Amino acid sequence: MADEDYSDVVLPPSLLDTDLYKFSMQQAVLHHFPNVEGTYRFTHRDKDVYFTRECFVRFQRSASQFDKIKLTPEEREWLAKACPYLKPSYLNFLSAYRFKPAQLRLSFEPIPEDVDKDAHGDVKARGNIHIHAVGPWQETILWEVPLMACLSEIYFTTADKDWNYDGQEEQAYEKAKTLLAAGCSFSEFGTRRRRSYRTQDLIMKAILRAQKDSPDAPAKVSGTSNVHFAMKYNVPPMGTIAHEWFMGVGALQGYEHANSTALKLWEEVYNNVLLIALTDTFSTEAFYTDFVRDPHFAQHWTGLRQDSGDPFAYAPRAKAVYERLGVDYRTKTIIFSDALTVDKALALKKQCDELGFKCSFGIGTSLSNDFKKASDGAEKSRALNMVIKLSSVDGKPTVKISDDITKNTGEPETVRRVKGIFRIPITDKDEVIL
């Protein structure tokens, strides 16, 4: 029998083609929660956008080949130098790590209108894709980012081809020039929802060229969250911690003081580095309750990350909390990372300057998936609005409450229970959380 042809698969070029915080959290999981089962689940938020059977089959074939990806000796050597907080024992683990496609549960559910088409083998039949990753948390934690990048690239080369690369590099260059001239230091955060690997590569070239062409600009490109591109372009890999750390800690060790517990456990691994706290896992107000309860965190951690809710309410509220604790907020940094555009970043920078806050920006989809339709250059080609979130640890369901109800995830019963713990109003929308 001839070998099966896998020429159509989409694979990351490297194990490093992911966000830095996946590695930092993986090391923390290995330290504190080895061999705890972790389940991840895919959610596609736009209910009027569908995948096709062709897209699913190609995605399924690609995912089956992820076990070919491994860390090279050169990559390990670079990681050890660029990220000295990654311990040799962890780098040994990462060198031996292989994705296990058997951990994935993938399925395609045709929409009612296309059930018959799908049954007759029509590759254009539309439907929804379901993804679960089940296995030891220290292993399944790495599926999220490359799997979403893979799915996005396949979707935009099968189900939606009404776009092209025309003007992409120039567009990113102009965005970067504008940001740098306005004093907005920023990092590229676009891996998870990039249109393609080629797109992110073009973006990295463009923003670094903009920096080279702006030697007197009051800001700089801080780096990229993508570790592979950080190595390729010799820039700092950027990132610290994500919602899943707080979600997992809450489920495993209790929600009442999950934020402070998560920060404490993180410090035990990282001590004086990677200390930007993500505040909105169970709502930012719930975070501040623990922040005020133990001022050590406000003093020791170098800043906060805003990722949902009203970004313009964030810095004034953070200033009030720091002042209440007697901490000089002007020594702290806010990282804004929620659906940023150039205009929003400029307005937030102006506000932070007026307040005296240091700030920086993590810009994702606006750089790595900002396209127009080829058939109508005035109409936007929508990026996929998708997430893969931790759904359970050790059999216990996890939740994310967020400062934006459209970003809430978790089983409705658990969401309502956790909202009760944090005295967050329960709404009718809690009944339909995915």
mmCIF file of N, CA and C in Angstrom, residues 20-115:
data_model
loop_
_atom_site.group_PDB
_atom_site.id
_atom_site.type_symbol
_atom_site.label_atom_id
_atom_site.label_comp_id
_atom_site.label_asym_id
_atom_site.label_seq_id
_atom_site.Cartn_x
_atom_site.Cartn_y
_atom_site.Cartn_z
ATOM 1 N N LEU A 20 4.724 32.420 24.548
ATOM 2 C CA LEU A 20 5.641 32.163 25.657
ATOM 3 C C LEU A 20 4.922 31.694 26.910
ATOM 4 N N TYR A 21 3.742 32.261 27.200
ATOM 5 C CA TYR A 21 3.108 31.898 28.465
ATOM 6 C C TYR A 21 2.646 30.447 28.504
ATOM 7 N N LYS A 22 2.579 29.768 27.370
ATOM 8 C CA LYS A 22 2.291 28.333 27.408
ATOM 9 C C LYS A 22 3.457 27.572 28.047
ATOM 10 N N PHE A 23 4.687 27.999 27.753
ATOM 11 C CA PHE A 23 5.850 27.356 28.357
ATOM 12 C C PHE A 23 5.997 27.735 29.830
ATOM 13 N N SER A 24 5.809 29.015 30.154
ATOM 14 C CA SER A 24 5.949 29.416 31.556
ATOM 15 C C SER A 24 4.892 28.738 32.423
ATOM 16 N N MET A 25 3.663 28.627 31.904
ATOM 17 C CA MET A 25 2.619 27.938 32.679
ATOM 18 C C MET A 25 2.860 26.438 32.718
ATOM 19 N N GLN A 26 3.358 25.867 31.633
ATOM 20 C CA GLN A 26 3.648 24.431 31.643
ATOM 21 C C GLN A 26 4.670 24.099 32.721
ATOM 22 N N GLN A 27 5.706 24.942 32.856
ATOM 23 C CA GLN A 27 6.689 24.710 33.914
ATOM 24 C C GLN A 27 6.041 24.803 35.295
ATOM 25 N N ALA A 28 5.138 25.772 35.486
ATOM 26 C CA ALA A 28 4.459 25.917 36.778
ATOM 27 C C ALA A 28 3.532 24.741 37.062
ATOM 28 N N VAL A 29 2.849 24.248 36.033
ATOM 29 C CA VAL A 29 1.987 23.077 36.204
ATOM 30 C C VAL A 29 2.824 21.865 36.591
ATOM 31 N N LEU A 30 3.941 21.684 35.932
ATOM 32 C CA LEU A 30 4.833 20.563 36.268
ATOM 33 C C LEU A 30 5.310 20.654 37.713
ATOM 34 N N HIS A 31 5.566 21.865 38.168
ATOM 35 C CA HIS A 31 6.070 22.069 39.532
ATOM 36 C C HIS A 31 4.997 21.795 40.577
ATOM 37 N N HIS A 32 3.792 22.306 40.353
ATOM 38 C CA HIS A 32 2.760 22.243 41.392
ATOM 39 C C HIS A 32 1.722 21.139 41.186
ATOM 40 N N PHE A 33 1.416 20.798 39.933
ATOM 41 C CA PHE A 33 0.299 19.886 39.679
ATOM 42 C C PHE A 33 0.666 18.796 38.672
ATOM 43 N N PRO A 34 1.761 18.075 38.903
ATOM 44 C CA PRO A 34 2.141 17.037 37.943
ATOM 45 C C PRO A 34 1.096 15.921 37.889
ATOM 46 N N ASN A 35 0.782 15.521 36.662
ATOM 47 C CA ASN A 35 -0.112 14.392 36.404
ATOM 48 C C ASN A 35 -1.574 14.628 36.758
ATOM 49 N N VAL A 36 -1.962 15.875 37.007
ATOM 50 C CA VAL A 36 -3.382 16.220 37.116
ATOM 51 C C VAL A 36 -3.959 16.251 35.702
ATOM 52 N N GLU A 37 -5.118 15.649 35.499
ATOM 53 C CA GLU A 37 -5.718 15.653 34.168
ATOM 54 C C GLU A 37 -6.239 17.045 33.826
ATOM 55 N N GLY A 38 -5.988 17.468 32.609
ATOM 56 C CA GLY A 38 -6.479 18.762 32.141
ATOM 57 C C GLY A 38 -7.218 18.604 30.822
ATOM 58 N N THR A 39 -8.438 19.108 30.763
ATOM 59 C CA THR A 39 -9.257 19.023 29.558
ATOM 60 C C THR A 39 -9.452 20.419 28.971
ATOM 61 N N TYR A 40 -9.260 20.535 27.671
ATOM 62 C CA TYR A 40 -9.455 21.799 26.960
ATOM 63 C C TYR A 40 -10.597 21.640 25.958
ATOM 64 N N ARG A 41 -11.347 22.735 25.781
ATOM 65 C CA ARG A 41 -12.494 22.688 24.876
ATOM 66 C C ARG A 41 -12.502 23.931 23.976
ATOM 67 N N PHE A 42 -12.865 23.698 22.722
ATOM 68 C CA PHE A 42 -12.919 24.741 21.698
ATOM 69 C C PHE A 42 -14.295 25.410 21.689
ATOM 70 N N THR A 43 -14.302 26.740 21.589
ATOM 71 C CA THR A 43 -15.542 27.497 21.423
ATOM 72 C C THR A 43 -15.381 28.459 20.259
ATOM 73 N N HIS A 44 -16.339 28.407 19.334
ATOM 74 C CA HIS A 44 -16.377 29.358 18.222
ATOM 75 C C HIS A 44 -17.500 30.334 18.528
ATOM 76 N N ARG A 45 -17.162 31.591 18.776
ATOM 77 C CA ARG A 45 -18.133 32.545 19.301
ATOM 78 C C ARG A 45 -19.093 33.093 18.246
ATOM 79 N N ASP A 46 -18.665 33.121 16.993
ATOM 80 C CA ASP A 46 -19.524 33.665 15.939
ATOM 81 C C ASP A 46 -20.431 32.570 15.403
ATOM 82 N N LYS A 47 -21.705 32.647 15.743
ATOM 83 C CA LYS A 47 -22.636 31.574 15.397
ATOM 84 C C LYS A 47 -23.118 31.637 13.953
ATOM 85 N N ASP A 48 -22.749 32.688 13.218
ATOM 86 C CA ASP A 48 -23.159 32.795 11.823
ATOM 87 C C ASP A 48 -22.009 32.503 10.858
ATOM 88 N N VAL A 49 -20.910 31.985 11.381
ATOM 89 C CA VAL A 49 -19.767 31.610 10.557
ATOM 90 C C VAL A 49 -19.544 30.112 10.718
ATOM 91 N N TYR A 50 -19.431 29.396 9.593
ATOM 92 C CA TYR A 50 -19.329 27.937 9.651
ATOM 93 C C TYR A 50 -18.064 27.438 8.973
ATOM 94 N N PHE A 51 -17.610 26.291 9.447
ATOM 95 C CA PHE A 51 -16.537 25.567 8.792
ATOM 96 C C PHE A 51 -17.168 24.676 7.708
ATOM 97 N N THR A 52 -16.348 24.025 6.919
ATOM 98 C CA THR A 52 -16.855 23.069 5.933
ATOM 99 C C THR A 52 -16.282 21.692 6.237
ATOM 100 N N ARG A 53 -16.911 20.683 5.662
ATOM 101 C CA ARG A 53 -16.381 19.319 5.830
ATOM 102 C C ARG A 53 -14.952 19.240 5.300
ATOM 103 N N GLU A 54 -14.667 19.894 4.184
ATOM 104 C CA GLU A 54 -13.311 19.911 3.636
ATOM 105 C C GLU A 54 -12.327 20.508 4.643
ATOM 106 N N CYS A 55 -12.726 21.597 5.262
ATOM 107 C CA CYS A 55 -11.884 22.253 6.261
ATOM 108 C C CYS A 55 -11.623 21.304 7.431
ATOM 109 N N PHE A 56 -12.666 20.647 7.902
ATOM 110 C CA PHE A 56 -12.520 19.742 9.037
ATOM 111 C C PHE A 56 -11.591 18.583 8.708
ATOM 112 N N VAL A 57 -11.771 17.963 7.553
ATOM 113 C CA VAL A 57 -10.940 16.804 7.195
ATOM 114 C C VAL A 57 -9.474 17.205 7.121
ATOM 115 N N ARG A 58 -9.211 18.357 6.526
ATOM 116 C CA ARG A 58 -7.822 18.805 6.431
ATOM 117 C C ARG A 58 -7.259 19.130 7.814
ATOM 118 N N PHE A 59 -8.088 19.729 8.661
ATOM 119 C CA PHE A 59 -7.660 20.018 10.034
ATOM 120 C C PHE A 59 -7.383 18.726 10.787
ATOM 121 N N GLN A 60 -8.255 17.745 10.642
ATOM 122 C CA GLN A 60 -8.094 16.454 11.306
ATOM 123 C C GLN A 60 -6.793 15.782 10.872
ATOM 124 N N ARG A 61 -6.512 15.814 9.577
ATOM 125 C CA ARG A 61 -5.284 15.222 9.061
ATOM 126 C C ARG A 61 -4.054 15.968 9.581
ATOM 127 N N SER A 62 -4.154 17.276 9.661
ATOM 128 C CA SER A 62 -3.025 18.065 10.171
ATOM 129 C C SER A 62 -2.763 17.760 11.635
ATOM 130 N N ALA A 63 -3.822 17.745 12.438
ATOM 131 C CA ALA A 63 -3.666 17.472 13.873
ATOM 132 C C ALA A 63 -3.051 16.102 14.115
ATOM 133 N N SER A 64 -3.336 15.159 13.244
ATOM 134 C CA SER A 64 -2.796 13.806 13.419
ATOM 135 C C SER A 64 -1.286 13.744 13.227
ATOM 136 N N GLN A 65 -0.721 14.809 12.646
ATOM 137 C CA GLN A 65 0.720 14.836 12.377
ATOM 138 C C GLN A 65 1.501 15.706 13.355
ATOM 139 N N PHE A 66 0.824 16.238 14.369
ATOM 140 C CA PHE A 66 1.510 17.104 15.330
ATOM 141 C C PHE A 66 2.611 16.369 16.098
ATOM 142 N N ASP A 67 2.547 15.051 16.152
ATOM 143 C CA ASP A 67 3.578 14.315 16.893
ATOM 144 C C ASP A 67 4.934 14.366 16.192
ATOM 145 N N LYS A 68 4.984 14.937 15.000
ATOM 146 C CA LYS A 68 6.263 15.085 14.285
ATOM 147 C C LYS A 68 7.062 16.287 14.795
ATOM 148 N N ILE A 69 6.415 17.147 15.576
ATOM 149 C CA ILE A 69 7.044 18.394 16.009
ATOM 150 C C ILE A 69 7.874 18.142 17.268
ATOM 151 N N LYS A 70 9.088 18.646 17.306
ATOM 152 C CA LYS A 70 9.916 18.479 18.497
ATOM 153 C C LYS A 70 10.906 19.628 18.604
ATOM 154 N N LEU A 71 11.380 19.845 19.819
ATOM 155 C CA LEU A 71 12.368 20.881 20.090
ATOM 156 C C LEU A 71 13.727 20.445 19.556
ATOM 157 N N THR A 72 14.404 21.320 18.835
ATOM 158 C CA THR A 72 15.733 20.993 18.322
ATOM 159 C C THR A 72 16.795 21.407 19.343
ATOM 160 N N PRO A 73 17.998 20.830 19.251
ATOM 161 C CA PRO A 73 19.074 21.247 20.158
ATOM 162 C C PRO A 73 19.371 22.745 20.071
ATOM 163 N N GLU A 74 19.306 23.314 18.866
ATOM 164 C CA GLU A 74 19.564 24.740 18.695
ATOM 165 C C GLU A 74 18.495 25.573 19.400
ATOM 166 N N GLU A 75 17.251 25.130 19.298
ATOM 167 C CA GLU A 75 16.164 25.845 19.962
ATOM 168 C C GLU A 75 16.292 25.765 21.478
ATOM 169 N N ARG A 76 16.681 24.609 21.967
ATOM 170 C CA ARG A 76 16.872 24.473 23.421
ATOM 171 C C ARG A 76 17.987 25.402 23.902
ATOM 172 N N GLU A 77 19.070 25.463 23.175
ATOM 173 C CA GLU A 77 20.187 26.321 23.566
ATOM 174 C C GLU A 77 19.746 27.782 23.579
ATOM 175 N N TRP A 78 18.975 28.189 22.570
ATOM 176 C CA TRP A 78 18.492 29.563 22.519
ATOM 177 C C TRP A 78 17.537 29.848 23.678
ATOM 178 N N LEU A 79 16.618 28.914 23.959
ATOM 179 C CA LEU A 79 15.670 29.090 25.067
ATOM 180 C C LEU A 79 16.388 29.293 26.389
ATOM 181 N N ALA A 80 17.417 28.511 26.626
ATOM 182 C CA ALA A 80 18.149 28.602 27.889
ATOM 183 C C ALA A 80 18.745 29.992 28.084
ATOM 184 N N LYS A 81 19.167 30.614 26.988
ATOM 185 C CA LYS A 81 19.756 31.953 27.081
ATOM 186 C C LYS A 81 18.685 33.038 27.129
ATOM 187 N N ALA A 82 17.661 32.903 26.290
ATOM 188 C CA ALA A 82 16.637 33.947 26.185
ATOM 189 C C ALA A 82 15.675 33.932 27.364
ATOM 190 N N CYS A 83 15.470 32.758 27.952
ATOM 191 C CA CYS A 83 14.505 32.601 29.054
ATOM 192 C C CYS A 83 15.178 31.858 30.213
ATOM 193 N N PRO A 84 16.097 32.506 30.913
ATOM 194 C CA PRO A 84 16.859 31.824 31.956
ATOM 195 C C PRO A 84 16.008 31.322 33.116
ATOM 196 N N TYR A 85 14.763 31.785 33.227
ATOM 197 C CA TYR A 85 13.846 31.313 34.263
ATOM 198 C C TYR A 85 13.269 29.932 33.940
ATOM 199 N N LEU A 86 13.500 29.447 32.712
ATOM 200 C CA LEU A 86 13.107 28.083 32.375
ATOM 201 C C LEU A 86 14.234 27.154 32.820
ATOM 202 N N LYS A 87 13.940 26.344 33.811
ATOM 203 C CA LYS A 87 14.975 25.549 34.471
ATOM 204 C C LYS A 87 15.455 24.398 33.583
ATOM 205 N N PRO A 88 16.707 23.947 33.778
ATOM 206 C CA PRO A 88 17.219 22.823 32.984
ATOM 207 C C PRO A 88 16.321 21.588 33.044
ATOM 208 N N SER A 89 15.744 21.311 34.205
ATOM 209 C CA SER A 89 14.861 20.140 34.309
ATOM 210 C C SER A 89 13.627 20.304 33.421
ATOM 211 N N TYR A 90 13.121 21.542 33.333
ATOM 212 C CA TYR A 90 11.977 21.780 32.451
ATOM 213 C C TYR A 90 12.396 21.666 30.986
ATOM 214 N N LEU A 91 13.559 22.206 30.636
ATOM 215 C CA LEU A 91 14.030 22.113 29.257
ATOM 216 C C LEU A 91 14.264 20.655 28.860
ATOM 217 N N ASN A 92 14.664 19.812 29.818
ATOM 218 C CA ASN A 92 14.764 18.373 29.548
ATOM 219 C C ASN A 92 13.385 17.809 29.197
ATOM 220 N N PHE A 93 12.388 18.209 29.980
ATOM 221 C CA PHE A 93 11.020 17.767 29.726
ATOM 222 C C PHE A 93 10.562 18.225 28.343
ATOM 223 N N LEU A 94 10.825 19.488 28.010
ATOM 224 C CA LEU A 94 10.373 20.032 26.734
ATOM 225 C C LEU A 94 11.093 19.360 25.570
ATOM 226 N N SER A 95 12.354 19.025 25.745
ATOM 227 C CA SER A 95 13.098 18.342 24.685
ATOM 228 C C SER A 95 12.506 16.971 24.388
ATOM 229 N N ALA A 96 11.981 16.334 25.419
ATOM 230 C CA ALA A 96 11.382 15.003 25.245
ATOM 231 C C ALA A 96 9.906 15.072 24.860
ATOM 232 N N TYR A 97 9.316 16.257 24.946
ATOM 233 C CA TYR A 97 7.867 16.400 24.731
ATOM 234 C C TYR A 97 7.490 16.112 23.278
ATOM 235 N N ARG A 98 6.394 15.373 23.109
ATOM 236 C CA ARG A 98 5.774 15.186 21.805
ATOM 237 C C ARG A 98 4.264 15.351 21.972
ATOM 238 N N PHE A 99 3.648 16.049 21.047
ATOM 239 C CA PHE A 99 2.189 16.079 21.032
ATOM 240 C C PHE A 99 1.662 14.655 20.858
ATOM 241 N N LYS A 100 0.551 14.360 21.493
ATOM 242 C CA LYS A 100 -0.093 13.049 21.377
ATOM 243 C C LYS A 100 -1.470 13.231 20.746
ATOM 244 N N PRO A 101 -1.568 13.038 19.423
ATOM 245 C CA PRO A 101 -2.854 13.241 18.748
ATOM 246 C C PRO A 101 -3.987 12.408 19.320
ATOM 247 N N ALA A 102 -3.668 11.311 19.981
ATOM 248 C CA ALA A 102 -4.715 10.492 20.594
ATOM 249 C C ALA A 102 -5.429 11.237 21.722
ATOM 250 N N GLN A 103 -4.836 12.336 22.214
ATOM 251 C CA GLN A 103 -5.493 13.132 23.253
ATOM 252 C C GLN A 103 -6.630 13.981 22.696
ATOM 253 N N LEU A 104 -6.714 14.107 21.380
ATOM 254 C CA LEU A 104 -7.719 14.969 20.762
ATOM 255 C C LEU A 104 -8.999 14.202 20.442
ATOM 256 N N ARG A 105 -10.125 14.866 20.678
ATOM 257 C CA ARG A 105 -11.435 14.372 20.256
ATOM 258 C C ARG A 105 -11.977 15.419 19.286
ATOM 259 N N LEU A 106 -11.972 15.100 18.001
ATOM 260 C CA LEU A 106 -12.388 16.038 16.965
ATOM 261 C C LEU A 106 -13.636 15.514 16.265
ATOM 262 N N SER A 107 -14.608 16.386 16.030
ATOM 263 C CA SER A 107 -15.808 15.972 15.314
ATOM 264 C C SER A 107 -16.388 17.141 14.536
ATOM 265 N N PHE A 108 -17.168 16.803 13.526
ATOM 266 C CA PHE A 108 -17.826 17.787 12.656
ATOM 267 C C PHE A 108 -19.332 17.584 12.748
ATOM 268 N N GLU A 109 -20.051 18.654 13.000
ATOM 269 C CA GLU A 109 -21.506 18.598 13.131
ATOM 270 C C GLU A 109 -22.136 19.485 12.062
ATOM 271 N N PRO A 110 -22.684 18.895 11.001
ATOM 272 C CA PRO A 110 -23.273 19.722 9.945
ATOM 273 C C PRO A 110 -24.490 20.480 10.455
ATOM 274 N N ILE A 111 -24.683 21.686 9.934
ATOM 275 C CA ILE A 111 -25.874 22.437 10.300
ATOM 276 C C ILE A 111 -27.082 21.757 9.653
ATOM 277 N N PRO A 112 -28.305 21.950 10.193
ATOM 278 C CA PRO A 112 -29.485 21.238 9.673
ATOM 279 C C PRO A 112 -29.675 21.367 8.169
ATOM 280 N N GLU A 113 -29.398 22.556 7.623
ATOM 281 C CA GLU A 113 -29.610 22.762 6.191
ATOM 282 C C GLU A 113 -28.665 21.924 5.328
ATOM 283 N N ASP A 114 -27.518 21.514 5.900
ATOM 284 C CA ASP A 114 -26.506 20.814 5.101
ATOM 285 C C ASP A 114 -26.298 19.364 5.514
ATOM 286 N N VAL A 115 -27.195 18.817 6.327
ATOM 287 C CA VAL A 115 -27.046 17.421 6.781
ATOM 288 C C VAL A 115 -27.032 16.471 5.591
#
